[in-house]
Coordinates of C-alpha atoms and ligand atoms in Angstrom, one line a residue:
M1 CA -21.6 -101.0 -59.4
P2 CA -23.5 -102.2 -62.5
K3 CA -25.9 -105.0 -61.5
Q4 CA -26.0 -108.4 -63.0
S5 CA -28.5 -108.0 -65.8
K6 CA -31.3 -110.4 -66.6
V7 CA -32.1 -108.6 -69.8
S8 CA -29.8 -108.4 -72.8
T9 CA -31.5 -105.9 -75.2
V10 CA -34.0 -103.1 -74.5
S11 CA -35.8 -101.1 -77.2
V12 CA -36.8 -97.6 -76.1
I13 CA -39.6 -96.1 -78.3
G14 CA -39.6 -92.4 -78.0
L15 CA -36.2 -90.7 -77.4
G16 CA -37.5 -87.6 -75.6
Y17 CA -37.0 -86.2 -72.2
I18 CA -37.7 -89.5 -70.5
G19 CA -36.9 -92.1 -73.2
L20 CA -33.4 -90.9 -73.9
P21 CA -32.1 -90.7 -70.3
T22 CA -33.7 -94.1 -69.7
A23 CA -32.0 -95.6 -72.7
A24 CA -28.7 -94.1 -71.5
M25 CA -29.2 -95.6 -68.1
F26 CA -29.6 -99.1 -69.5
A27 CA -26.6 -98.6 -71.8
S28 CA -24.5 -97.5 -68.8
R29 CA -25.4 -100.9 -67.2
K30 CA -24.1 -102.8 -70.2
V31 CA -27.5 -103.6 -71.6
K32 CA -27.7 -103.4 -75.4
V33 CA -30.1 -100.5 -76.2
I34 CA -32.0 -99.8 -79.4
G35 CA -33.4 -96.3 -79.5
I36 CA -36.3 -95.5 -81.8
D37 CA -37.9 -92.2 -82.6
I38 CA -40.0 -90.8 -85.5
N39 CA -38.0 -87.6 -85.3
Q40 CA -35.2 -88.0 -87.8
H41 CA -33.3 -85.2 -86.4
A42 CA -33.3 -86.8 -83.0
V43 CA -32.2 -90.1 -84.4
D44 CA -29.4 -88.5 -86.4
T45 CA -28.2 -86.5 -83.5
I46 CA -28.3 -89.4 -81.1
N47 CA -27.1 -92.2 -83.3
Q48 CA -25.3 -90.7 -86.3
G49 CA -26.9 -93.4 -88.4
R50 CA -30.0 -95.5 -88.8
I51 CA -31.7 -97.8 -86.4
H52 CA -33.6 -100.9 -87.5
I53 CA -36.5 -101.8 -85.5
V54 CA -36.4 -105.4 -86.9
E55 CA -33.5 -106.2 -84.6
P56 CA -34.8 -108.4 -81.9
A57 CA -35.0 -107.2 -78.3
D58 CA -36.4 -108.7 -75.0
A59 CA -37.9 -105.5 -73.6
F60 CA -39.8 -102.7 -75.3
L61 CA -40.2 -99.5 -73.4
I62 CA -42.7 -97.1 -74.8
A63 CA -42.1 -93.5 -73.7
V64 CA -44.0 -91.4 -76.3
P65 CA -46.1 -88.3 -75.8
T66 CA -49.7 -88.4 -74.7
P67 CA -50.9 -84.9 -75.6
F68 CA -54.4 -83.5 -75.8
K69 CA -56.6 -83.6 -78.8
G70 CA -59.5 -81.2 -78.8
D71 CA -60.9 -80.1 -75.4
H72 CA -58.5 -81.8 -72.9
E73 CA -59.1 -85.2 -74.3
P74 CA -56.0 -87.5 -74.3
D75 CA -54.6 -88.4 -77.6
L76 CA -53.3 -92.0 -77.5
S77 CA -52.3 -92.1 -81.2
Y78 CA -48.6 -92.1 -80.4
V79 CA -49.0 -95.0 -78.0
R80 CA -51.0 -96.9 -80.6
A81 CA -48.4 -96.1 -83.3
A82 CA -45.6 -97.3 -81.0
A83 CA -47.4 -100.5 -80.1
E84 CA -48.2 -101.2 -83.7
S85 CA -44.7 -100.5 -84.8
I86 CA -43.2 -103.1 -82.4
A87 CA -46.0 -105.7 -82.8
P88 CA -44.4 -107.3 -85.9
V89 CA -41.1 -108.0 -84.2
L90 CA -42.5 -109.3 -80.9
K91 CA -41.6 -112.8 -79.9
K92 CA -42.2 -115.3 -77.1
G93 CA -40.6 -114.1 -73.9
D94 CA -40.7 -110.4 -74.6
I95 CA -42.1 -107.7 -72.4
V96 CA -43.8 -104.4 -73.5
I97 CA -43.7 -101.7 -70.9
L98 CA -45.7 -98.4 -71.2
E99 CA -44.0 -95.5 -69.4
S100 CA -46.0 -92.6 -70.9
T101 CA -48.4 -90.8 -68.6
S102 CA -51.7 -92.3 -69.6
P103 CA -55.4 -92.2 -68.7
V104 CA -56.6 -95.2 -66.7
G105 CA -57.2 -98.1 -69.1
T106 CA -54.5 -97.3 -71.6
T107 CA -52.4 -100.4 -70.9
E108 CA -55.5 -102.6 -71.4
Q109 CA -56.1 -100.7 -74.6
M110 CA -52.5 -101.3 -75.7
L111 CA -53.0 -105.0 -75.0
Q112 CA -55.9 -105.0 -77.4
W113 CA -53.8 -103.2 -80.1
L114 CA -51.0 -105.7 -79.7
S115 CA -53.1 -108.8 -79.7
A116 CA -55.1 -107.6 -82.7
A117 CA -51.8 -107.2 -84.6
R118 CA -50.3 -110.5 -83.4
P119 CA -53.1 -113.1 -83.1
D120 CA -50.4 -115.8 -83.2
L121 CA -49.0 -114.7 -79.7
C122 CA -50.6 -115.2 -76.4
F123 CA -51.0 -112.1 -74.3
P124 CA -52.0 -111.6 -70.6
M125 CA -55.7 -111.6 -71.1
E126 CA -58.5 -112.8 -68.8
G127 CA -58.7 -116.6 -68.7
V128 CA -55.2 -117.2 -70.0
T129 CA -53.0 -119.1 -67.6
A130 CA -49.6 -117.6 -66.7
A131 CA -47.7 -120.4 -68.3
D132 CA -49.3 -119.9 -71.7
I133 CA -48.4 -116.2 -71.9
D134 CA -45.9 -115.3 -74.6
V135 CA -45.6 -111.5 -74.2
N136 CA -45.8 -109.7 -70.8
I137 CA -47.2 -106.2 -70.5
A138 CA -46.8 -103.7 -67.8
Y139 CA -47.4 -100.0 -67.0
C140 CA -44.5 -98.4 -65.1
P141 CA -44.8 -94.6 -65.0
E142 CA -41.8 -92.4 -65.1
R143 CA -41.7 -90.0 -62.2
V144 CA -38.5 -88.0 -62.6
L145 CA -38.3 -84.3 -62.0
P146 CA -37.0 -82.3 -65.0
G147 CA -33.7 -80.9 -64.0
H148 CA -32.8 -84.0 -61.9
V149 CA -33.6 -86.7 -64.4
I150 CA -30.5 -88.9 -64.2
R151 CA -30.4 -88.9 -60.4
E152 CA -34.1 -89.5 -60.0
L153 CA -34.2 -92.3 -62.6
V154 CA -31.8 -94.2 -60.3
D155 CA -33.0 -93.2 -56.9
N156 CA -36.8 -92.9 -57.1
D157 CA -39.1 -95.7 -56.1
R158 CA -40.8 -97.1 -59.1
I159 CA -44.4 -98.3 -59.5
I160 CA -44.7 -101.6 -61.4
G161 CA -48.2 -102.3 -62.7
G162 CA -48.2 -105.5 -64.6
L163 CA -51.3 -106.9 -66.4
S164 CA -50.6 -110.0 -64.3
D165 CA -48.2 -110.9 -61.5
A166 CA -45.8 -112.6 -63.9
C167 CA -45.8 -109.4 -66.0
S168 CA -44.9 -107.3 -62.9
K169 CA -42.1 -109.8 -62.0
R170 CA -40.6 -109.5 -65.5
A171 CA -40.9 -105.7 -65.5
A172 CA -39.1 -105.6 -62.1
E173 CA -36.2 -107.5 -63.6
I174 CA -35.8 -104.8 -66.2
Y175 CA -35.9 -101.9 -63.8
R176 CA -33.6 -103.6 -61.3
V177 CA -30.9 -103.1 -63.9
F178 CA -30.5 -99.5 -62.8
V179 CA -33.2 -98.5 -60.3
E180 CA -31.9 -98.3 -56.7
G181 CA -35.2 -97.1 -55.2
E182 CA -37.9 -99.5 -54.1
L183 CA -40.0 -101.3 -56.7
L184 CA -43.7 -101.1 -55.7
F185 CA -46.1 -103.7 -57.2
T186 CA -49.7 -103.1 -58.2
N187 CA -51.9 -103.6 -61.2
A188 CA -51.8 -101.5 -64.4
R189 CA -54.9 -99.4 -63.7
T190 CA -53.7 -98.4 -60.2
A191 CA -50.3 -97.7 -61.6
E192 CA -51.8 -95.4 -64.3
M193 CA -53.9 -93.6 -61.7
A194 CA -51.0 -93.3 -59.3
K195 CA -49.0 -91.3 -61.8
L196 CA -52.0 -89.0 -62.5
T197 CA -52.7 -88.7 -58.7
E198 CA -49.1 -87.6 -57.9
N199 CA -49.3 -84.8 -60.4
S200 CA -52.8 -83.8 -59.5
F201 CA -51.9 -83.7 -55.8
R202 CA -49.2 -81.2 -56.7
D203 CA -51.5 -79.2 -59.0
V204 CA -54.1 -78.9 -56.3
N205 CA -51.6 -77.8 -53.7
I206 CA -50.1 -75.2 -56.1
A207 CA -53.6 -74.0 -56.8
F208 CA -54.1 -73.5 -53.1
A209 CA -51.0 -71.3 -53.0
N210 CA -52.0 -69.4 -56.1
E211 CA -55.5 -68.8 -54.7
L212 CA -53.9 -67.5 -51.5
S213 CA -51.8 -65.1 -53.5
L214 CA -54.9 -63.6 -55.1
I215 CA -56.7 -63.4 -51.7
S216 CA -53.7 -61.8 -50.1
D217 CA -53.3 -59.2 -52.8
K218 CA -56.9 -58.1 -52.3
L219 CA -56.4 -58.0 -48.5
D220 CA -53.1 -56.2 -48.6
I221 CA -51.1 -59.1 -47.1
N222 CA -47.7 -60.3 -48.2
V223 CA -48.5 -63.9 -49.3
W224 CA -44.9 -65.1 -49.0
E225 CA -44.7 -63.9 -45.4
L226 CA -48.2 -65.5 -44.8
I227 CA -47.1 -68.9 -46.2
K228 CA -43.9 -68.8 -44.3
L229 CA -45.7 -68.2 -41.0
A230 CA -48.4 -70.8 -41.7
N231 CA -45.8 -73.4 -42.6
H232 CA -44.4 -73.1 -39.1
H233 CA -47.4 -75.2 -38.0
P234 CA -46.1 -78.8 -37.8
R235 CA -48.8 -80.1 -40.1
V236 CA -49.0 -77.3 -42.7
N237 CA -46.8 -77.3 -45.8
I238 CA -48.1 -74.8 -48.3
L239 CA -46.3 -74.7 -51.7
Q240 CA -45.3 -71.5 -53.4
P241 CA -47.5 -69.3 -55.6
G242 CA -46.0 -68.4 -59.0
C243 CA -47.0 -67.0 -62.4
G244 CA -48.9 -70.2 -63.3
V245 CA -48.2 -73.9 -63.7
G246 CA -46.3 -75.1 -66.6
G247 CA -44.4 -78.1 -68.0
H248 CA -45.7 -81.1 -69.8
C249 CA -47.0 -83.0 -66.8
I250 CA -48.7 -81.1 -64.0
A251 CA -50.6 -78.8 -66.3
V252 CA -51.8 -81.8 -68.4
D253 CA -52.2 -84.9 -66.3
P254 CA -55.0 -83.8 -64.0
W255 CA -57.2 -83.4 -67.1
F256 CA -56.8 -87.2 -67.8
I257 CA -58.7 -87.8 -64.6
V258 CA -61.3 -85.0 -65.2
N259 CA -61.8 -86.4 -68.7
K260 CA -62.6 -89.9 -67.4
T261 CA -64.7 -88.9 -64.4
P262 CA -66.0 -85.3 -64.9
D263 CA -68.7 -85.5 -62.3
E264 CA -66.5 -86.7 -59.6
A265 CA -63.2 -84.8 -60.2
R266 CA -64.5 -81.4 -59.2
M267 CA -61.6 -80.2 -57.1
I268 CA -59.1 -81.4 -59.6
R269 CA -60.8 -79.5 -62.3
T270 CA -61.1 -76.3 -60.3
A271 CA -57.4 -76.5 -59.4
R272 CA -56.5 -76.7 -63.1
E273 CA -58.7 -73.6 -63.7
V274 CA -57.2 -71.6 -60.8
N275 CA -53.7 -72.4 -62.0
D276 CA -54.5 -71.7 -65.7
Q277 CA -55.9 -68.3 -64.7
K278 CA -52.8 -67.2 -62.8
P279 CA -50.9 -65.9 -65.9
E280 CA -54.0 -63.8 -66.8
W281 CA -53.9 -62.3 -63.3
V282 CA -50.2 -61.5 -63.7
L283 CA -51.0 -59.8 -67.1
S284 CA -53.6 -57.7 -65.4
K285 CA -51.0 -56.6 -62.9
I286 CA -48.6 -55.5 -65.7
K287 CA -51.4 -53.6 -67.4
A288 CA -52.2 -51.9 -64.1
A289 CA -48.5 -50.9 -63.7
I290 CA -48.5 -49.4 -67.2
A291 CA -51.7 -47.6 -66.4
T292 CA -50.1 -45.9 -63.4
L293 CA -47.2 -44.7 -65.6
V294 CA -49.6 -43.5 -68.2
A295 CA -51.5 -41.6 -65.5
T296 CA -48.3 -39.6 -64.8
G297 CA -48.2 -38.5 -68.4
R298 CA -46.0 -41.2 -70.0
E299 CA -46.9 -42.4 -73.5
E300 CA -47.7 -46.1 -73.4
A301 CA -45.4 -46.8 -76.4
S302 CA -42.5 -45.2 -74.5
I303 CA -42.7 -47.6 -71.6
T304 CA -40.3 -50.6 -71.5
V305 CA -41.5 -53.8 -69.8
A306 CA -38.9 -56.5 -68.9
L307 CA -40.1 -60.0 -68.3
L308 CA -37.5 -62.0 -66.2
G309 CA -37.7 -65.7 -66.9
L310 CA -39.3 -67.7 -69.6
A311 CA -38.7 -71.3 -68.5
F312 CA -41.6 -73.3 -66.9
K313 CA -39.7 -73.5 -63.6
P314 CA -36.4 -72.3 -62.0
N315 CA -32.9 -73.1 -63.3
I316 CA -33.8 -75.1 -66.4
D317 CA -34.0 -74.2 -70.1
D318 CA -37.3 -76.0 -70.8
L319 CA -40.0 -73.7 -72.1
R320 CA -42.7 -76.3 -72.6
E321 CA -46.2 -75.2 -71.6
S322 CA -44.5 -72.3 -69.8
P323 CA -46.9 -69.8 -68.2
A324 CA -44.1 -67.2 -68.6
V325 CA -44.0 -67.7 -72.3
H326 CA -47.8 -67.4 -72.4
I327 CA -47.5 -64.1 -70.6
A328 CA -44.8 -62.9 -73.0
K329 CA -46.8 -63.8 -76.1
K330 CA -50.0 -62.3 -74.9
F331 CA -48.3 -59.1 -73.7
A332 CA -46.5 -58.8 -77.0
A333 CA -49.8 -59.2 -78.9
T334 CA -51.9 -56.8 -76.8
S335 CA -49.7 -54.0 -75.5
Q336 CA -48.1 -51.0 -77.2
S337 CA -45.3 -50.9 -74.7
K338 CA -41.9 -52.2 -75.6
L339 CA -41.2 -55.7 -74.4
I340 CA -37.8 -57.1 -73.5
L341 CA -37.1 -60.7 -72.4
V342 CA -34.5 -62.2 -70.0
E343 CA -33.9 -65.9 -69.9
P344 CA -30.4 -66.8 -68.8
N345 CA -30.8 -70.4 -69.8
I346 CA -31.3 -69.9 -73.5
E347 CA -29.3 -68.2 -76.3
T348 CA -32.1 -67.1 -78.6
P349 CA -35.8 -66.4 -78.1
P350 CA -38.1 -69.3 -79.0
A351 CA -39.6 -69.3 -82.5
H352 CA -43.0 -67.9 -81.4
L353 CA -41.2 -65.0 -79.7
A354 CA -38.6 -64.5 -82.4
D355 CA -39.4 -60.8 -82.9
Q356 CA -38.7 -60.0 -79.3
E357 CA -35.4 -58.9 -77.8
L358 CA -33.6 -61.3 -75.5
V359 CA -31.1 -59.4 -73.2
S360 CA -29.1 -60.0 -70.1
V361 CA -30.6 -59.3 -66.7
E362 CA -28.3 -56.3 -66.2
N363 CA -29.3 -54.7 -69.5
A364 CA -32.9 -55.3 -68.9
I365 CA -33.1 -53.7 -65.5
A366 CA -31.0 -50.7 -66.7
V367 CA -33.7 -49.7 -69.2
A368 CA -37.0 -51.2 -67.9
D369 CA -39.8 -49.1 -66.4
V370 CA -41.6 -52.2 -65.2
V371 CA -39.8 -55.4 -64.2
I372 CA -41.7 -58.6 -63.8
L373 CA -40.2 -61.6 -62.0
L374 CA -41.8 -64.7 -63.6
V375 CA -39.3 -67.5 -62.7
K376 CA -37.1 -67.9 -59.7
H377 CA -33.8 -68.4 -61.5
R378 CA -30.7 -68.1 -59.4
E379 CA -29.5 -65.3 -61.6
F380 CA -32.4 -63.1 -60.3
S381 CA -31.8 -63.6 -56.6
A382 CA -30.2 -60.2 -55.8
I383 CA -32.1 -58.2 -58.3
K384 CA -34.1 -56.0 -55.9
A385 CA -31.1 -54.1 -54.7
K386 CA -30.0 -53.4 -58.3
L387 CA -33.3 -51.8 -59.6
N388 CA -33.5 -48.1 -60.4
T389 CA -35.5 -46.2 -57.8
N390 CA -38.4 -45.5 -60.2
T391 CA -38.7 -49.0 -61.6
I392 CA -42.0 -50.8 -60.8
L393 CA -41.3 -54.4 -59.7
I394 CA -44.0 -57.1 -60.0
D395 CA -42.8 -60.1 -58.2
A396 CA -44.9 -63.1 -59.2
I397 CA -42.6 -65.7 -57.5
G398 CA -41.5 -64.3 -54.2
I399 CA -37.8 -63.8 -55.0
D400 CA -37.0 -63.2 -51.3
A401 CA -39.1 -66.1 -50.0
A402 CA -37.2 -69.1 -48.6
Ligands
SAJ501 N1 -44.7 -74.7 -59.2 C1 -45.3 -73.6 -58.5 N2 -45.2 -73.7 -57.1 C2 -44.5 -74.7 -56.4 C3 -44.0 -75.7 -57.1 C4 -44.1 -75.7 -58.5 O1 -45.9 -72.7 -59.0 O2 -44.4 -74.6 -55.2 C5 -44.8 -74.7 -60.6 C6 -43.5 -74.7 -61.4 O3 -43.0 -73.4 -61.5 C7 -43.9 -75.3 -62.7 C8 -45.0 -76.3 -62.3 O4 -45.4 -75.9 -61.0 O5 -44.4 -74.4 -63.6 C9 -44.5 -77.8 -62.3 O6 -43.2 -77.9 -61.7 P1 -42.8 -79.1 -60.7 O7 -41.5 -78.8 -60.3 O8 -43.8 -79.1 -59.6 O9 -43.0 -80.4 -61.5 P2 -42.6 -80.9 -63.0 O10 -43.7 -80.6 -63.9 O11 -41.2 -80.4 -63.3 O12 -42.4 -82.5 -62.7 C10 -43.5 -83.2 -62.2 C11 -43.1 -84.0 -61.0 N3 -44.2 -84.5 -60.2 C12 -44.4 -84.3 -58.9 O13 -43.6 -83.7 -58.2 C13 -45.6 -85.0 -58.3 C14 -42.1 -85.1 -61.4 O14 -41.8 -85.9 -60.3 C15 -42.9 -85.9 -62.5 O15 -42.0 -87.0 -63.0 C16 -43.2 -85.0 -63.7 O16 -44.1 -84.0 -63.2 C17 -43.8 -85.8 -64.8 O17 -43.1 -86.2 -65.7 O18 -45.0 -86.2 -64.7

């Protein structure tokens, strides 16, 4: 049942993986939504027309990218551009909510940009009494899992980090429109750090699993069996090794912590390095398999290598920061062997692999000398039984593991 809304119009700045579903969620609850994006194609596709930012709204949600610039340093220029683009239309009673994953202190920085652009408005700064504040500001991180975005937008608990208690209260009214999970109140800095902490926790735990896979390989132990056994302990819950960590979150966010506190964030940095090395290790395994075939008299150029899976995780079509794509690109650039790709969730190879052949899993395993399982897509589950007897299989993801 749609809830009684205390907000009439919401502007969502950034109509990407998070902003667009969030906008749709508000719209489905009968809130008027204005979607804004710098990508004309996105705007045309979504809206079939033009959107005018000058239309007044009560709530502005900023969900723009926070990528790296240079050496793992966060680039806040999109947040700044979004804040400065809404500043001219802000009015008394509005709220600006930052959702983008951000280094600690970004919401306070956004406040500075907004107040510099609008000296006529009163913002939640130190020494200002709640009653005088014109525009509320909060940080409320998105925490949805790609592949389950719509369900998690509604069900997940949500951290609300206002720059003041009144800001948090106003932000909560906005999210209550569609969030059925708990709303958890804190300040903006803790909310920023909470988001980074969640993804770093996962990164560190995946790094542990990936390190175990390297150790197990050296010691001739099946890492999947090892983890399954260890996980029978009531207080042990090891994650799964893979070909590396991808996506736009877990492989990125821990660096925002390392960048701010390099001397303290030692384990977080090491986890990133361990996970970033995993694709190189998989590549070395492929090279070793090719070397075995060459040792039996085969020409390297006559060997066909099939990479199964390009997405950054199972059963999605998202190739962003995918370790499998990194492996494919590097292999294509450095090997004389023939490369074929399998990715059941896309129709054509991505632009940077445009020269490569994308085939069905059946066609790939019929011709490949070496098959590498990079992503645990459901289409690959029964593959072992279908392989030719001489095919070398490199399983980076434990296809049989539970
Ligand atoms: N992976 C492993 N082994 C595992 C689990 C994952 O190698 O046992 C790999 C995946 O294959 C993938 C990467 O890690 O390459 C990340 O996948 P994921 O499913 O762990 O997470 P994401 O990046 O899809 O989404 C994460 C989620 N964060 C947490 O689970 C703490 C999601 O809730 C966040 O909203 C999202 O980041 C985000 O936007 O920050």
